[in-house]
mmCIF file with all atom_site columns, C-alpha atoms in Angstrom:
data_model
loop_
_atom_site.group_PDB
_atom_site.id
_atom_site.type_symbol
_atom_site.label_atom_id
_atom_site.label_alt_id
_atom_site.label_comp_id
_atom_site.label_asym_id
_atom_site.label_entity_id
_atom_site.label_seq_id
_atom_site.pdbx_PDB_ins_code
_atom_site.Cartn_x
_atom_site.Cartn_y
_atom_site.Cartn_z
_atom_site.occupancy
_atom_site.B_iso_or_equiv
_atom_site.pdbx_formal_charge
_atom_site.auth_seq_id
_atom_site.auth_comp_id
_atom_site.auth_asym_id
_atom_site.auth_atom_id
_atom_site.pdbx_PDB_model_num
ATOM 1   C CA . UNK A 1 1   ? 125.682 49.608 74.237 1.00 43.00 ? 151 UNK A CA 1
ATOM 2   C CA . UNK A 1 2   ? 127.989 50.366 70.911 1.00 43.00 ? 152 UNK A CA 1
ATOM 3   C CA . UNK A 1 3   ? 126.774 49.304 67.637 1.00 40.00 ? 153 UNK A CA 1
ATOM 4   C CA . UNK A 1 4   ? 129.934 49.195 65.208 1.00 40.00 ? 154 UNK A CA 1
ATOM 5   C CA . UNK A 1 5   ? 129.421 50.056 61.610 1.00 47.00 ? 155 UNK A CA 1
ATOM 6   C CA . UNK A 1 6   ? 131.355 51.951 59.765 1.00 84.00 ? 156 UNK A CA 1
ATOM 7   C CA . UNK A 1 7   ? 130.054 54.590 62.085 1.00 92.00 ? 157 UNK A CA 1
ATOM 8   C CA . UNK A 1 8   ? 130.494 54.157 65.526 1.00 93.00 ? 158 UNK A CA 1
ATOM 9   C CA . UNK A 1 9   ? 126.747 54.525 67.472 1.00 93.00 ? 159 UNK A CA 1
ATOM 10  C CA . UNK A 1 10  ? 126.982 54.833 71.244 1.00 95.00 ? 160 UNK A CA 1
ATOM 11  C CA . UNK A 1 11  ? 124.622 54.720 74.042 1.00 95.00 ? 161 UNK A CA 1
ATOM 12  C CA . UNK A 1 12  ? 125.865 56.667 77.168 1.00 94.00 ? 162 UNK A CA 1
ATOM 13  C CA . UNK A 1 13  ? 124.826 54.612 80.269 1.00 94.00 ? 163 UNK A CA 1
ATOM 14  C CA . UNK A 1 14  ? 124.539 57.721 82.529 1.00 96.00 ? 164 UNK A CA 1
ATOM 15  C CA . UNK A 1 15  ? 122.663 59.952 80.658 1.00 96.00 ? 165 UNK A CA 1
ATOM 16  C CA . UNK A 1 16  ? 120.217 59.456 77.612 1.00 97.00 ? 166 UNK A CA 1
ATOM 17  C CA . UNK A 1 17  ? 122.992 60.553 75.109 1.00 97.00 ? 167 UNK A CA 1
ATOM 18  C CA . UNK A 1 18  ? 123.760 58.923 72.024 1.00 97.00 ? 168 UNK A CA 1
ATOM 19  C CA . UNK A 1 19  ? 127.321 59.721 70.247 1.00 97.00 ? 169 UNK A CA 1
ATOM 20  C CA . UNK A 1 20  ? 128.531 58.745 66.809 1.00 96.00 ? 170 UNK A CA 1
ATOM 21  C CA . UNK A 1 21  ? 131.822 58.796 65.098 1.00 97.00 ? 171 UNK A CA 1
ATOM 22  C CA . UNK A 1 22  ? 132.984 58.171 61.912 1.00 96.00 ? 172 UNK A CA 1
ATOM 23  C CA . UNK A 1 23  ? 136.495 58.938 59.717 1.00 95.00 ? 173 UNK A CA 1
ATOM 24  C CA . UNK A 1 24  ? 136.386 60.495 56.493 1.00 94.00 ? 174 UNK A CA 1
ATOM 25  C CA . UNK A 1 25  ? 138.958 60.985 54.051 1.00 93.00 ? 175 UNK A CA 1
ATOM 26  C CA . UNK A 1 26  ? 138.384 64.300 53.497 1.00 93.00 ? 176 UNK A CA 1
ATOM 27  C CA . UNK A 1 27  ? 139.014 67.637 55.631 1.00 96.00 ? 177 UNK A CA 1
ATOM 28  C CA . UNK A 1 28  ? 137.352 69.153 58.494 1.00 97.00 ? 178 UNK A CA 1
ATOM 29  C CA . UNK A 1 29  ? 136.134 72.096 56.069 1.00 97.00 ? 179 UNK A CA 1
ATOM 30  C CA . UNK A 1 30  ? 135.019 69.504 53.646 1.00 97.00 ? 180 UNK A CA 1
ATOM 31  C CA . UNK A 1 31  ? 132.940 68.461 56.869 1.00 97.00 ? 181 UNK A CA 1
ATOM 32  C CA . UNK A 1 32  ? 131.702 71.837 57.931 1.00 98.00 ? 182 UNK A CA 1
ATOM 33  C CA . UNK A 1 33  ? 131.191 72.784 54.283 1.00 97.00 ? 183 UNK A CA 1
ATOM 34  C CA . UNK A 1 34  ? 128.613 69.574 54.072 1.00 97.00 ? 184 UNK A CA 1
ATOM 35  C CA . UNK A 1 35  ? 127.038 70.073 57.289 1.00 98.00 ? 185 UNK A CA 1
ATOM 36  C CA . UNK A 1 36  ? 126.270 74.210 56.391 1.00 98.00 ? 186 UNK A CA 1
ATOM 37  C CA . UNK A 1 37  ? 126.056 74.057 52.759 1.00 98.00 ? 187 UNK A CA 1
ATOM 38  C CA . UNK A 1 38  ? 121.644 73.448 51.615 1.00 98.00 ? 188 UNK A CA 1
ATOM 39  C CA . UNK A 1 39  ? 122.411 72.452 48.650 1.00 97.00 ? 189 UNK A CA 1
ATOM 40  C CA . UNK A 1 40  ? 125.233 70.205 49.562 1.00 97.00 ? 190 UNK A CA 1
ATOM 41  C CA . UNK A 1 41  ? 123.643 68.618 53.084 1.00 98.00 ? 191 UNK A CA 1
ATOM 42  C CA . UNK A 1 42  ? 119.989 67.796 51.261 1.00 97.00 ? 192 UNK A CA 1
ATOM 43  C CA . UNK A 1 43  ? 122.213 65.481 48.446 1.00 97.00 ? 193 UNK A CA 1
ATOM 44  C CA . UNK A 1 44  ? 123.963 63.266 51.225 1.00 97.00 ? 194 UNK A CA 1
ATOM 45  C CA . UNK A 1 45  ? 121.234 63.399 54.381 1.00 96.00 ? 195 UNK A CA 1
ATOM 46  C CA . UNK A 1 46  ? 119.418 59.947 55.351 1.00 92.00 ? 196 UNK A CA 1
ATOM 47  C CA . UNK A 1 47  ? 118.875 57.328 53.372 1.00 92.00 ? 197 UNK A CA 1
ATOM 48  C CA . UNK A 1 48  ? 119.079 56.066 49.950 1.00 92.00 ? 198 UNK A CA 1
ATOM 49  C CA . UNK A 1 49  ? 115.724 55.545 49.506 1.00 93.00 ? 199 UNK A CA 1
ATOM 50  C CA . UNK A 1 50  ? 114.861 59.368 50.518 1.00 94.00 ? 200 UNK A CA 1
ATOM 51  C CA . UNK A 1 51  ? 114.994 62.542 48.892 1.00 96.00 ? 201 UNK A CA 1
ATOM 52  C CA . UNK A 1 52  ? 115.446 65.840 50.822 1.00 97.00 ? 202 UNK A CA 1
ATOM 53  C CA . UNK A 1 53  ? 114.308 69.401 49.795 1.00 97.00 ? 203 UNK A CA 1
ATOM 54  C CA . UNK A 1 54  ? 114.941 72.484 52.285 1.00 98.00 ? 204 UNK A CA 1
ATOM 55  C CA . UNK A 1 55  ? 112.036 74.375 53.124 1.00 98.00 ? 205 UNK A CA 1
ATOM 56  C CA . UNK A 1 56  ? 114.158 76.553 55.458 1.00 98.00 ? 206 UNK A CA 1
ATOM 57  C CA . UNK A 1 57  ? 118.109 77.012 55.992 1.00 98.00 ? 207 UNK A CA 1
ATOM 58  C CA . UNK A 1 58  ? 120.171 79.796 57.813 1.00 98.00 ? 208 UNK A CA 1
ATOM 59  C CA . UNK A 1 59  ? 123.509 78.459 58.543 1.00 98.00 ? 209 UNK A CA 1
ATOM 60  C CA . UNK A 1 60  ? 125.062 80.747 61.257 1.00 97.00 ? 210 UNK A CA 1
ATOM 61  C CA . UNK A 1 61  ? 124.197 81.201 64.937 1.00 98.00 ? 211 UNK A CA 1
ATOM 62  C CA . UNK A 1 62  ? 121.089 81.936 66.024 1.00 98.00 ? 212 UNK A CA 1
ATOM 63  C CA . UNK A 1 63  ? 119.619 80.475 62.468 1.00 98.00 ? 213 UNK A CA 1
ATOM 64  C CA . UNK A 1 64  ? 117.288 77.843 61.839 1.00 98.00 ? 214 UNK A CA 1
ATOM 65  C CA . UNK A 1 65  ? 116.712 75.206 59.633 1.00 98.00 ? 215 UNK A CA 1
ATOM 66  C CA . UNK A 1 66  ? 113.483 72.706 58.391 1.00 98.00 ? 216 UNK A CA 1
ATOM 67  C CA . UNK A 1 67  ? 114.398 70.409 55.135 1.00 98.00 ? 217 UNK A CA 1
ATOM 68  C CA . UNK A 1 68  ? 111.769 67.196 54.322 1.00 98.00 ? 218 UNK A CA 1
ATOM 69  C CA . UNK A 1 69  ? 112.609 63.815 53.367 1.00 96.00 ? 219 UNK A CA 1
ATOM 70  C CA . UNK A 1 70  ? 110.077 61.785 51.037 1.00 96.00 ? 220 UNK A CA 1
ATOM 71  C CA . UNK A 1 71  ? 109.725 58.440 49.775 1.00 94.00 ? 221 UNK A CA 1
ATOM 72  C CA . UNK A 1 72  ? 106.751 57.051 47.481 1.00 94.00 ? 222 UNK A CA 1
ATOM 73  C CA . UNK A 1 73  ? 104.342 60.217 48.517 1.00 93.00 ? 223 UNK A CA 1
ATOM 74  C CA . UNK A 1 74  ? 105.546 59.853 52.243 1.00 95.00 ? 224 UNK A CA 1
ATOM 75  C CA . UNK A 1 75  ? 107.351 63.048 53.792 1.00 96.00 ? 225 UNK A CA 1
ATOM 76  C CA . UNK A 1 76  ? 108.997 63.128 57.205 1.00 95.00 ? 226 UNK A CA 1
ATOM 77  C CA . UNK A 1 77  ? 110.212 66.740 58.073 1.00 97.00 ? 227 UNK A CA 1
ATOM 78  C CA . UNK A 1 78  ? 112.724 68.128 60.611 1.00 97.00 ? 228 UNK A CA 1
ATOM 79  C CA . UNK A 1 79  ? 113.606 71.267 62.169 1.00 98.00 ? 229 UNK A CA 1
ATOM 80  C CA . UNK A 1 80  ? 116.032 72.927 64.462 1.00 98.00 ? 230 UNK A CA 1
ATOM 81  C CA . UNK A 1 81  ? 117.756 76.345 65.791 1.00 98.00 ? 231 UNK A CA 1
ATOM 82  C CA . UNK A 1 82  ? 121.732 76.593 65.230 1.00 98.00 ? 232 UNK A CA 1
ATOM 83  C CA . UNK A 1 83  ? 122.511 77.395 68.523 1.00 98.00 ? 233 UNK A CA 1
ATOM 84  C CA . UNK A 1 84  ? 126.213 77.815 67.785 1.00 98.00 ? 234 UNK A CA 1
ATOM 85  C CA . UNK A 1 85  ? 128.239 77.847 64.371 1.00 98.00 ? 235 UNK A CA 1
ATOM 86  C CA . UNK A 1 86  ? 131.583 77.506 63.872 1.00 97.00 ? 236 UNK A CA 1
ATOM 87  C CA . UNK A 1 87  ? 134.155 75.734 61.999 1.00 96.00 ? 237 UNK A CA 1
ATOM 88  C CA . UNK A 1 88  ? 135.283 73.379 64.366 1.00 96.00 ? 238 UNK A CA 1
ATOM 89  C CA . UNK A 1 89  ? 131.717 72.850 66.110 1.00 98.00 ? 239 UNK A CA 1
ATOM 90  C CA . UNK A 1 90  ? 128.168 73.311 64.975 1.00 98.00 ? 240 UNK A CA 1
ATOM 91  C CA . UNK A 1 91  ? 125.292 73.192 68.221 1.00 98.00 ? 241 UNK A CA 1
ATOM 92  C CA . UNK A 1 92  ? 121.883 73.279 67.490 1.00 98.00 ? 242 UNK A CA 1
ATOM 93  C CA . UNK A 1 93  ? 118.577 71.290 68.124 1.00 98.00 ? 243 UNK A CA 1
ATOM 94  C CA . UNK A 1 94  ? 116.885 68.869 65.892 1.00 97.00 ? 244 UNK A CA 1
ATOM 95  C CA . UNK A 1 95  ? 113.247 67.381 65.880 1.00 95.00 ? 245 UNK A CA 1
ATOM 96  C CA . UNK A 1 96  ? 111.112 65.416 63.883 1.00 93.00 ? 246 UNK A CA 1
ATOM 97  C CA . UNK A 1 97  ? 107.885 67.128 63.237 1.00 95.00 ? 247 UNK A CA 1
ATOM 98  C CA . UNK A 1 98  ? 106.234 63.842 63.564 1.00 92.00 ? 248 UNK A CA 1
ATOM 99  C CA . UNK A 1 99  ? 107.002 63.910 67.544 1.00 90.00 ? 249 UNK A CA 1
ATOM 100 C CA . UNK A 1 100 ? 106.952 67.541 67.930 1.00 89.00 ? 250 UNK A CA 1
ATOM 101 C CA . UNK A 1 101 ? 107.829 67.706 71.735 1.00 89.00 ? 251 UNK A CA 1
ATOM 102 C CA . UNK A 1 102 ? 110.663 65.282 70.521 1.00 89.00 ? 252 UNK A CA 1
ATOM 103 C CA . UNK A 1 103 ? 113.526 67.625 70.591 1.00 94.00 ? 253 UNK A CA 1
ATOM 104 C CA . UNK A 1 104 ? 117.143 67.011 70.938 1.00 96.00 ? 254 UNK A CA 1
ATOM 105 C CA . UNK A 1 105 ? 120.180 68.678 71.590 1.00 98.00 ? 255 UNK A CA 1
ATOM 106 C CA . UNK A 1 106 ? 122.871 67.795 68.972 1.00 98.00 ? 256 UNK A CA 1
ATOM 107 C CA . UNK A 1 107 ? 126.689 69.020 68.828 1.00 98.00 ? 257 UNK A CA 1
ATOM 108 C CA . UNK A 1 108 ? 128.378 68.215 66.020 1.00 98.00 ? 258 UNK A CA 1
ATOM 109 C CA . UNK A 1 109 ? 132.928 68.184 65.852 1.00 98.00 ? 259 UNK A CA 1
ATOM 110 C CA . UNK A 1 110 ? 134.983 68.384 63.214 1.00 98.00 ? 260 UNK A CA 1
ATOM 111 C CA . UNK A 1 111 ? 138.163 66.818 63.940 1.00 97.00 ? 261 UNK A CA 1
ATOM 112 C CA . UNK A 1 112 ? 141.480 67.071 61.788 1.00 97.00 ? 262 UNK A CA 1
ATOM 113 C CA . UNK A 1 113 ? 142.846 63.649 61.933 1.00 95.00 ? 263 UNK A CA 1
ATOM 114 C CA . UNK A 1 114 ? 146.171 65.047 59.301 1.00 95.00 ? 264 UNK A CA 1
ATOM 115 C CA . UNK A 1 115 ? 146.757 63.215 56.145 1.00 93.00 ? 265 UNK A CA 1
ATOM 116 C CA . UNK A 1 116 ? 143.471 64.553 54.225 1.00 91.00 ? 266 UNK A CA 1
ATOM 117 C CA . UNK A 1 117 ? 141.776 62.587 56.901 1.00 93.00 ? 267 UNK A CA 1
ATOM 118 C CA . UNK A 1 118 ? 138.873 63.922 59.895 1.00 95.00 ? 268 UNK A CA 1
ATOM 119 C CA . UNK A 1 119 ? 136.765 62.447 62.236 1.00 96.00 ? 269 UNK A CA 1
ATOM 120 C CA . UNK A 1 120 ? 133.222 63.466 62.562 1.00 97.00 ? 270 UNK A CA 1
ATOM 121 C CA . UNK A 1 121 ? 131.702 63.143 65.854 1.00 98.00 ? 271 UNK A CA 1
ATOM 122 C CA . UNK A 1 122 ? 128.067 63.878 67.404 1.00 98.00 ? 272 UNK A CA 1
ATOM 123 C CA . UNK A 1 123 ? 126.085 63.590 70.312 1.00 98.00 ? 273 UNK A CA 1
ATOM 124 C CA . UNK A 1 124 ? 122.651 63.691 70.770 1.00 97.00 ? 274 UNK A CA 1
ATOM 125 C CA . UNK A 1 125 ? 120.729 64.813 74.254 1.00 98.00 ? 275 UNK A CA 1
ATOM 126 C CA . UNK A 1 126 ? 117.225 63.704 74.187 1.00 96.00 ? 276 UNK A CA 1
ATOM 127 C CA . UNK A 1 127 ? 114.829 63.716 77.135 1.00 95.00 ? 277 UNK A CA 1
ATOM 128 C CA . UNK A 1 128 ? 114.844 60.662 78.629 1.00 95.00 ? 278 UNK A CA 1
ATOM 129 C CA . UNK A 1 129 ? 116.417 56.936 78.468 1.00 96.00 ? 279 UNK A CA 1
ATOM 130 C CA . UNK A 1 130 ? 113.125 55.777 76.827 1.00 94.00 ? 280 UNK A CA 1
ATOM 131 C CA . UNK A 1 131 ? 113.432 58.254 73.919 1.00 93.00 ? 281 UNK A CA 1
ATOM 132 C CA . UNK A 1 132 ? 117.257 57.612 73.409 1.00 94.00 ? 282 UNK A CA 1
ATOM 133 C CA . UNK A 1 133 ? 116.232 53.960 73.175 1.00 93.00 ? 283 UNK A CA 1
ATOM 134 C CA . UNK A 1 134 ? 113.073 54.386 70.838 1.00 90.00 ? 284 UNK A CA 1
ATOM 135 C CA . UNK A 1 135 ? 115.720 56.488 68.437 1.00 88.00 ? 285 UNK A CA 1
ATOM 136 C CA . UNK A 1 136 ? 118.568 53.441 68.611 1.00 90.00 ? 286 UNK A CA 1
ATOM 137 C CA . UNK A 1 137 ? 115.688 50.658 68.049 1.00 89.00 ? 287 UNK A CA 1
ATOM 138 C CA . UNK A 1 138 ? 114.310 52.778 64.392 1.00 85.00 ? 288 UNK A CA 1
ATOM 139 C CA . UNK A 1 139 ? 116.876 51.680 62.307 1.00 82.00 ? 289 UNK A CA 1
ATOM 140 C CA . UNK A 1 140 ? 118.551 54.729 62.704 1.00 86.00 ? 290 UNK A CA 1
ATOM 141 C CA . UNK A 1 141 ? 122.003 53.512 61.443 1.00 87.00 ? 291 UNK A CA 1
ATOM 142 C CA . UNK A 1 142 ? 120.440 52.509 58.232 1.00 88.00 ? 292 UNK A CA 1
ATOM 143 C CA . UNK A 1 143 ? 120.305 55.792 57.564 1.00 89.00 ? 293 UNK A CA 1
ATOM 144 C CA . UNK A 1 144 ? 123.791 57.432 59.876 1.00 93.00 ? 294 UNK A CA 1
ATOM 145 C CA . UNK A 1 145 ? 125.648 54.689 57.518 1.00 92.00 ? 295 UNK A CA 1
ATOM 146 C CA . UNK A 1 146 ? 124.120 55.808 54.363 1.00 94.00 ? 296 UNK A CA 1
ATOM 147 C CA . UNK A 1 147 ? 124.012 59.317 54.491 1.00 95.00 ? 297 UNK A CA 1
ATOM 148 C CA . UNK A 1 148 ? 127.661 59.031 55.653 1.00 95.00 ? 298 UNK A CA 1
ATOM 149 C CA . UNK A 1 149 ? 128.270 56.843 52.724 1.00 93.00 ? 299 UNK A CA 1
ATOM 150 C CA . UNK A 1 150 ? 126.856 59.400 50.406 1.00 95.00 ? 300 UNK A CA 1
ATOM 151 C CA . UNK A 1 151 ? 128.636 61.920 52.249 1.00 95.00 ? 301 UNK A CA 1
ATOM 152 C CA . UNK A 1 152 ? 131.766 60.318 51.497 1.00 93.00 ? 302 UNK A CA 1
ATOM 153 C CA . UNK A 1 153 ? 131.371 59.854 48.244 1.00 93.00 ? 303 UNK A CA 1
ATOM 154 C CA . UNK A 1 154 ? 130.851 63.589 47.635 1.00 95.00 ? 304 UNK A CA 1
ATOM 155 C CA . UNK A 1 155 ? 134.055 64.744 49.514 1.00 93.00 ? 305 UNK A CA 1
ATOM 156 C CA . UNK A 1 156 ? 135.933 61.738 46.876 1.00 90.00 ? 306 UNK A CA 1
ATOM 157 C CA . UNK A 1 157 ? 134.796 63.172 43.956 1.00 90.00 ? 307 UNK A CA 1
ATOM 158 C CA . UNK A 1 158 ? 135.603 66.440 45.082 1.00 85.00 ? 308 UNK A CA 1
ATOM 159 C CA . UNK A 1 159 ? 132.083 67.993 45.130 1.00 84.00 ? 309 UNK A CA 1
ATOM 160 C CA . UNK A 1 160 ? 132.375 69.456 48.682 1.00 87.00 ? 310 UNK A CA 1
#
């Protein structure tokens, strides 16, 4: 299954995967920078309708990371371990605290695409095929296409 946006949201057939891509017109550093920076990754992270405050952020390997989205008096937090950091590639887990045995395997590329332009690309290792399909049936690409939105729209304006 592929879901085109303006990201790209894959479903691996074989094994309960999910990858994303998306272009940016901005620089693999710009990406990095976004995906390492606190201040800079709770301003473009999730949806619109959320804000995000980091409880916890250590950006280099063997660091680890909790931030918490809220809407209306409603907070959803996440956490993780960066396995691996480095500029080209960032590894680490991710889960939601609301499904705390939830946990995921995400590796994240920066790719330099020339021309002021890179690609961003993910995948996501969860469990099982039941939990890769809960995650694509949430809505989650409400929230890939807006943070990505937002995220481009800080590398524009030169704020990354």
């Amino acid at each position: 299954m592929t879901v085109k946006t303006e990201t790209t949201i894959e479903a691996d057939p074989t094994v309960p995967i999910i990858r994303l891509a998306r272009e940016f017109a901005g620089t693999p550093e710009q990406l990095f920078r976004a995906h390492t920076d606190p201040r800079l990754f709770a301003l473009w992270i999730g949806p619109s309708s959320l804000e995000t405050r980091i409880d916890q952020w250590d950006a280099r390997t063997g660091g680890t990371f909790r931030y918490v989205s809220s809407r209306e008096g409603e907070e959803f937090a996440f956490r993780g371990c960066f396995h691996e950091i480095r500029p080209d590639r960032i590894v680490q887990t991710f889960t939601y605290e609301g499904d705390p045995d939830g946990v995921a395997l995400n590796t994240l590329w920066f790719d330099d695409l020339g021309h002021g332009r890179a690609r961003l690309r993910t995948q996501s290792l969860v469990e099982s095929f039941e939990a890769r399909d809960g995650w694509l049936r949430s809505g989650m690409e409400t929230g890939v296409d807006q943070g990505y939105a937002k995220l481009e729209e800080l590398i524009t304006h030169d704020a990354v």
